[in-house]
Tab-separated table of C-alpha atoms and ligand atoms in Angstrom:
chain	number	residue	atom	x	y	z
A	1	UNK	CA	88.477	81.903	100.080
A	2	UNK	CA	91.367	83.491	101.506
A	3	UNK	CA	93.515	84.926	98.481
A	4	UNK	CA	90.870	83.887	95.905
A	5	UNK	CA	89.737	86.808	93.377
A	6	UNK	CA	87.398	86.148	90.862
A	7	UNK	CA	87.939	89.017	88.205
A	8	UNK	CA	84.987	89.798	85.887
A	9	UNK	CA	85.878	92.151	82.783
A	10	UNK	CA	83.714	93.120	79.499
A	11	UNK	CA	81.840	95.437	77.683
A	12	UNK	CA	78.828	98.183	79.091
A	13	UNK	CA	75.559	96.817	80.245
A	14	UNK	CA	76.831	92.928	80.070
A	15	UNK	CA	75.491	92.514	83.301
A	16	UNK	CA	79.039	92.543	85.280
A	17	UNK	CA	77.797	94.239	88.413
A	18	UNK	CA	74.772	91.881	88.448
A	19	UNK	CA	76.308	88.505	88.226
A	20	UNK	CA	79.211	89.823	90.688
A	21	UNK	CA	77.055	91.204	93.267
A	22	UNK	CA	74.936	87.528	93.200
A	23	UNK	CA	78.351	85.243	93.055
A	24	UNK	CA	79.711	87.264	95.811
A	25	UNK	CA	76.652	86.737	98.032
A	26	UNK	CA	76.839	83.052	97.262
A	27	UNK	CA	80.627	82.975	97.740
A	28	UNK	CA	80.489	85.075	101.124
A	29	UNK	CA	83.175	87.335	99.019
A	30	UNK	CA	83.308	90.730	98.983
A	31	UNK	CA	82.366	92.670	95.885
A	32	UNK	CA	84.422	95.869	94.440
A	33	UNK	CA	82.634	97.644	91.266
A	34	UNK	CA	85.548	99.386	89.757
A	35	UNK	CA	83.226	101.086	87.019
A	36	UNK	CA	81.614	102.846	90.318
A	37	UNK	CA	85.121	104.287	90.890
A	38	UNK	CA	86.118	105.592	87.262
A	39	UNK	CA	82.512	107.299	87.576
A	40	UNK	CA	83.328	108.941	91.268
A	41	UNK	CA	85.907	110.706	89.660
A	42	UNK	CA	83.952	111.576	86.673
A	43	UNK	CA	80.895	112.939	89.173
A	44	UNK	CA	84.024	115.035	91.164
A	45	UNK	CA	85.026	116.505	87.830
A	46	UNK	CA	82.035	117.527	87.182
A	47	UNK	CA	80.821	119.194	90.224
A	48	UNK	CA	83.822	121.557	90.111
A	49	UNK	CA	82.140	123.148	87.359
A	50	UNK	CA	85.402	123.178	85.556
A	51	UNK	CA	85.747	121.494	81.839
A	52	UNK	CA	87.105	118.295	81.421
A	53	UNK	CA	91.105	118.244	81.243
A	54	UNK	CA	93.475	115.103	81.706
A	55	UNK	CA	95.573	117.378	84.328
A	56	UNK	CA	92.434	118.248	86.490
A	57	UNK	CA	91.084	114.867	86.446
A	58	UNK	CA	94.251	112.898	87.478
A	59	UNK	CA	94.585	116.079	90.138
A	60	UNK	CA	91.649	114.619	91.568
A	61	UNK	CA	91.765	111.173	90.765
A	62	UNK	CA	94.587	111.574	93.200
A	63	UNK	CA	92.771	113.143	96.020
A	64	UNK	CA	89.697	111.567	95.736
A	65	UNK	CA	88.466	109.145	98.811
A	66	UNK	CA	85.810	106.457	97.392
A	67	UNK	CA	84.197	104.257	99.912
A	68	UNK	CA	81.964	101.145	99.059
A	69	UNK	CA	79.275	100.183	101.801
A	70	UNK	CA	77.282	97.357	100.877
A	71	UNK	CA	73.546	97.244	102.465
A	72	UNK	CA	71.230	94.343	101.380
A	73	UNK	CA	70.899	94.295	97.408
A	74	UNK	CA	72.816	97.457	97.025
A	75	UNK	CA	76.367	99.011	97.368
A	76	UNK	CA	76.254	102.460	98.575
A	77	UNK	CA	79.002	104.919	96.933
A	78	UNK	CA	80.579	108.112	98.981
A	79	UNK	CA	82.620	110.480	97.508
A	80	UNK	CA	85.087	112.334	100.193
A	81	UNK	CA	81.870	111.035	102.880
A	82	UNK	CA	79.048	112.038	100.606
A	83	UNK	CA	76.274	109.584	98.685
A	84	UNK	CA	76.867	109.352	95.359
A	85	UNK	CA	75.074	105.784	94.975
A	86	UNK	CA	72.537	107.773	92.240
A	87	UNK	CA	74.461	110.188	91.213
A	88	UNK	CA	77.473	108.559	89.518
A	89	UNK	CA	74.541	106.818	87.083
A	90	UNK	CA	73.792	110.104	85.130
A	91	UNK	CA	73.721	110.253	81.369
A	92	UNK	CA	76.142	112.923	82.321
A	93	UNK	CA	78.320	110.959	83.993
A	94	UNK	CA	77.864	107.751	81.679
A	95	UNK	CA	78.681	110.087	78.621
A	96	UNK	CA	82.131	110.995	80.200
A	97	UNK	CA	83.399	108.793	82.087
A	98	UNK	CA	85.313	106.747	79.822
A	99	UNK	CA	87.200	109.916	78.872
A	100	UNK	CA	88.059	110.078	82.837
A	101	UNK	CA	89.425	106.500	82.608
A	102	UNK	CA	91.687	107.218	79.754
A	103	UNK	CA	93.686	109.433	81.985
A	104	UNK	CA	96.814	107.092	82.935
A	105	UNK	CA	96.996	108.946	85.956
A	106	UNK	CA	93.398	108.425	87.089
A	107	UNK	CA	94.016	104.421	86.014
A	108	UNK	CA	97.245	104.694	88.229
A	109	UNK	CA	95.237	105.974	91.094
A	110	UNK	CA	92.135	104.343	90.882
A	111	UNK	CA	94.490	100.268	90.125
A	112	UNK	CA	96.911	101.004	93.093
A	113	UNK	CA	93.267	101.639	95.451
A	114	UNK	CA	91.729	98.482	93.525
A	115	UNK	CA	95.156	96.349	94.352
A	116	UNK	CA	95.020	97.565	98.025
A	117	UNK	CA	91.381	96.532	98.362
A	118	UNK	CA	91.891	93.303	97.304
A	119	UNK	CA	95.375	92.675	98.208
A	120	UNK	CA	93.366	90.011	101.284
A	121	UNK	CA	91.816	87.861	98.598
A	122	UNK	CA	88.245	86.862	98.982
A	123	UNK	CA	86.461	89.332	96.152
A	124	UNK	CA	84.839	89.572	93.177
A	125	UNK	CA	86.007	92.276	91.283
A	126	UNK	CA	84.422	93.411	87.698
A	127	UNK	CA	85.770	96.215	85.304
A	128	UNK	CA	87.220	95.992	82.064
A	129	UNK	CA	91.014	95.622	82.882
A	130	UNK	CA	90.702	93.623	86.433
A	131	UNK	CA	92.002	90.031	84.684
A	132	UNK	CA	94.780	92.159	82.209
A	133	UNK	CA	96.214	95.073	84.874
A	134	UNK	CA	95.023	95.017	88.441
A	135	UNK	CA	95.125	90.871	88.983
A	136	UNK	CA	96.686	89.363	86.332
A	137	UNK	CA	97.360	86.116	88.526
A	138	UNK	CA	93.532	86.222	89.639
A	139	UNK	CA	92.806	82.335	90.193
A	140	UNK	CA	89.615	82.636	88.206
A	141	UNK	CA	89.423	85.110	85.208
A	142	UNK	CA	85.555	85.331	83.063
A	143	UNK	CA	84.833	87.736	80.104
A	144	UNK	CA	81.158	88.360	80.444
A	145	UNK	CA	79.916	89.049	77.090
A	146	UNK	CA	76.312	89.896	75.213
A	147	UNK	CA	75.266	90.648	71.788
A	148	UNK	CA	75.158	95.180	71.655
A	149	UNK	CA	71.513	94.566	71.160
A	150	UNK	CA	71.107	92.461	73.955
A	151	UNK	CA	72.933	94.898	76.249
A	152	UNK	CA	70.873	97.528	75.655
A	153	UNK	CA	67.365	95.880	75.562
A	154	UNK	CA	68.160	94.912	79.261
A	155	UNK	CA	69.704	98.236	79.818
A	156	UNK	CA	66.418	99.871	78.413
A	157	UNK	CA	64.028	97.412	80.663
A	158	UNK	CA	65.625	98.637	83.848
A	159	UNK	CA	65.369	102.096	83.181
A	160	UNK	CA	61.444	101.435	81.915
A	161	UNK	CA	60.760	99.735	85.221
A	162	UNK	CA	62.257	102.937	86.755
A	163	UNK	CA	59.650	104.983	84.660
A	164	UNK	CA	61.699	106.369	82.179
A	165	UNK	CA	60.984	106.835	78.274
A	166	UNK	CA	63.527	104.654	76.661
A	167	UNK	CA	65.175	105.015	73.009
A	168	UNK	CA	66.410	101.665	72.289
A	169	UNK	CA	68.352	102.848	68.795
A	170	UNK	CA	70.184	105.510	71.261
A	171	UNK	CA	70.817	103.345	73.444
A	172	UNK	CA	72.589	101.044	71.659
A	173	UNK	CA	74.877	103.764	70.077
A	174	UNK	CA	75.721	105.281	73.205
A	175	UNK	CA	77.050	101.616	74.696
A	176	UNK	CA	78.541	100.852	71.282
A	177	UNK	CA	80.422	104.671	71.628
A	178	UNK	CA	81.103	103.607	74.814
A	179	UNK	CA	82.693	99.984	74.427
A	180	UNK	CA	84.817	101.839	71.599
A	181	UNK	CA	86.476	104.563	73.988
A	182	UNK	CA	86.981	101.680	76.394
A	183	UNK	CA	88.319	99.358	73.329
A	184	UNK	CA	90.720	101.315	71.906
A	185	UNK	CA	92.059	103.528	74.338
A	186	UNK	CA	95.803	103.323	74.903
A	187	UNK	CA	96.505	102.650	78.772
A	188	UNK	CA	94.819	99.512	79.798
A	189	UNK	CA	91.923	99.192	77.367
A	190	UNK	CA	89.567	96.566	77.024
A	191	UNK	CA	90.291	93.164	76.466
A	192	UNK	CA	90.058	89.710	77.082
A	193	UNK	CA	92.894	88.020	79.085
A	194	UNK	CA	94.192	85.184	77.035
A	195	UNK	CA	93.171	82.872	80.108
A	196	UNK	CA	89.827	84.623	81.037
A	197	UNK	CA	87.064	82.558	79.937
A	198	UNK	CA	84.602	83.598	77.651
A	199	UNK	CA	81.028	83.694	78.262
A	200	UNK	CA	78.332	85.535	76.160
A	201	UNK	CA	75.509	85.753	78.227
A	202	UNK	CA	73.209	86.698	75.058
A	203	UNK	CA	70.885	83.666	75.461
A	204	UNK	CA	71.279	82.979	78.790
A	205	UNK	CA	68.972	84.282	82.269
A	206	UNK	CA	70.832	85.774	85.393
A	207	UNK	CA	70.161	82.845	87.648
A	208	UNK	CA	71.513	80.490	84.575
A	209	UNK	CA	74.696	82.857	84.045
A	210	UNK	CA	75.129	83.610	88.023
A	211	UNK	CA	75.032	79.579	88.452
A	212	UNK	CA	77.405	79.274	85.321
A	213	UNK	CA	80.169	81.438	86.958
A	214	UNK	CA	79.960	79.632	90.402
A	215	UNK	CA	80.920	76.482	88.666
A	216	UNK	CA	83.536	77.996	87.002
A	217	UNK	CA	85.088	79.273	90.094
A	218	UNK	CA	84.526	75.833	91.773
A	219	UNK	CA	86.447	74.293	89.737
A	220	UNK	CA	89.552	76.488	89.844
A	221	UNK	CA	89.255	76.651	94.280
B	1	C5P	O1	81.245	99.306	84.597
B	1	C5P	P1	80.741	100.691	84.248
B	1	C5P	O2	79.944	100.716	82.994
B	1	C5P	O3	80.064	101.354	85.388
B	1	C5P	O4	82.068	101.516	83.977
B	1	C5P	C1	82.050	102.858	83.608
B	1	C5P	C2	83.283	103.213	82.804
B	1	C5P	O5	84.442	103.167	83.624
B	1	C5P	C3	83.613	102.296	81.625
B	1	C5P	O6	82.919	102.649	80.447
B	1	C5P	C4	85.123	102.511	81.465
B	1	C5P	O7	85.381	103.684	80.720
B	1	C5P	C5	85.585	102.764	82.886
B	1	C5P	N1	86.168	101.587	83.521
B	1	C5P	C6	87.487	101.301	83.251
B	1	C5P	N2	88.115	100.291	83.893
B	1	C5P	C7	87.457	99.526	84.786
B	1	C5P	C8	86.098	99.776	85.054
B	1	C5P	C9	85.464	100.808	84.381
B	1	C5P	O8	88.108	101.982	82.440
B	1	C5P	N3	88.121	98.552	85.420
């Protein structure tokens, strides 16, 4: 356990944070969502009231303080000591944030915080850049894939079962817009490591994906 990361990158609504949350239970690791901290920022740019600029948001990229505390199925999010669990989920933020991550100083901030929280080993981080930038020498790298229409079918089911009216063709543009910002963006943008292991999830449950990963990680402990 001790120096072990298990780095999870790929595109929007692949199911990352879901499979990571479950292996880390199983694993007794630790679990970092580093999408949660592109979006803090995004939430803090926003609630200055200001418009976005790459200046202002690498100003506070650089100031921000994001804490993670985990409580039974979820992982709480403050911002400078207030909740922002909810509020970094907006369509607002969602439709900016990956112009927030493009900012190499916010990815300068945000990797050196990532590094220092995992710097003991013992987590399962997920992103888009965790197995290319912030732990290249992770001991156990996976690419967690889906089909775009696949991604946002489950996307749409969670928001239904939260009550809300869902436009499937929407949502599929917005995480196709999405994955291209992400894609082709110059600093850091996303890829698959050339030893991550690729897994498209398309077909496959969560238990039968969560179970998937933990034998992958077996074998490389
Ligand atoms: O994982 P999630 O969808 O919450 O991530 C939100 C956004 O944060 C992504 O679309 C991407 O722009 C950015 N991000 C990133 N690098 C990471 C994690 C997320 O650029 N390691």
């Amino acid at each position: 356990k001790k120096g072990f990361v298990l780095a999870i990158d790929g595109p929007a609504g692949a199911g990352k944070s879901t499979i990571a949350k479950l292996a880390a239970g199983k694993l007794g690791f630790a679990y970092i969502d580093t999408g949660a901290m592109y979006r803090a920022v995004t939430w803090k740019l926003l609630q200055t009231g200001e418009p976005f600029s790459p200046e202002l948001a690498g100003k506070l990229a650089n100031e921000i303080r994001i804490t993670f505390r985990p409580e039974n199925a979820i992982n709480r999010v403050f911002v400078d000591g207030t909740e922002v669990t909810d509020a970094i989920r907006t369509a607002e933020v969602t439709g900016l944030v990956s112009k927030v991550a493009a900012v190499p100083e916010v990815r300068t901030a945000m990797v050196d915080q990532q590094r220092r929280m995992g710097a003991e080993g013992g987590i399962v981080m997920d992103g888009r850049d965790i197995g290319t930038v912030v732990f290249p020498d992770a001991q156990c790298k996976i690419f967690l894939t889906a089909t775009v229409e696949e991604r946002a079918r489950r996307r749409g089911l969670e928001l239904e079962a939260k009550g809300e009216k869902v436009d499937y063709k929407k949502l599929q543009e917005d995480i196709a817009f999405r994955d291209k910002q992400d894609s082709e963006r110059e600093v850091s943008p996303l890829r698959q490591a050339e030893d991550a292991i690729y897994l498209d999830t398309s077909a496959m449950n969560i238990e039968q994906v969560t179970d998937k990963v933990l034998e992958l990680v077996k074998e490389k402990q």
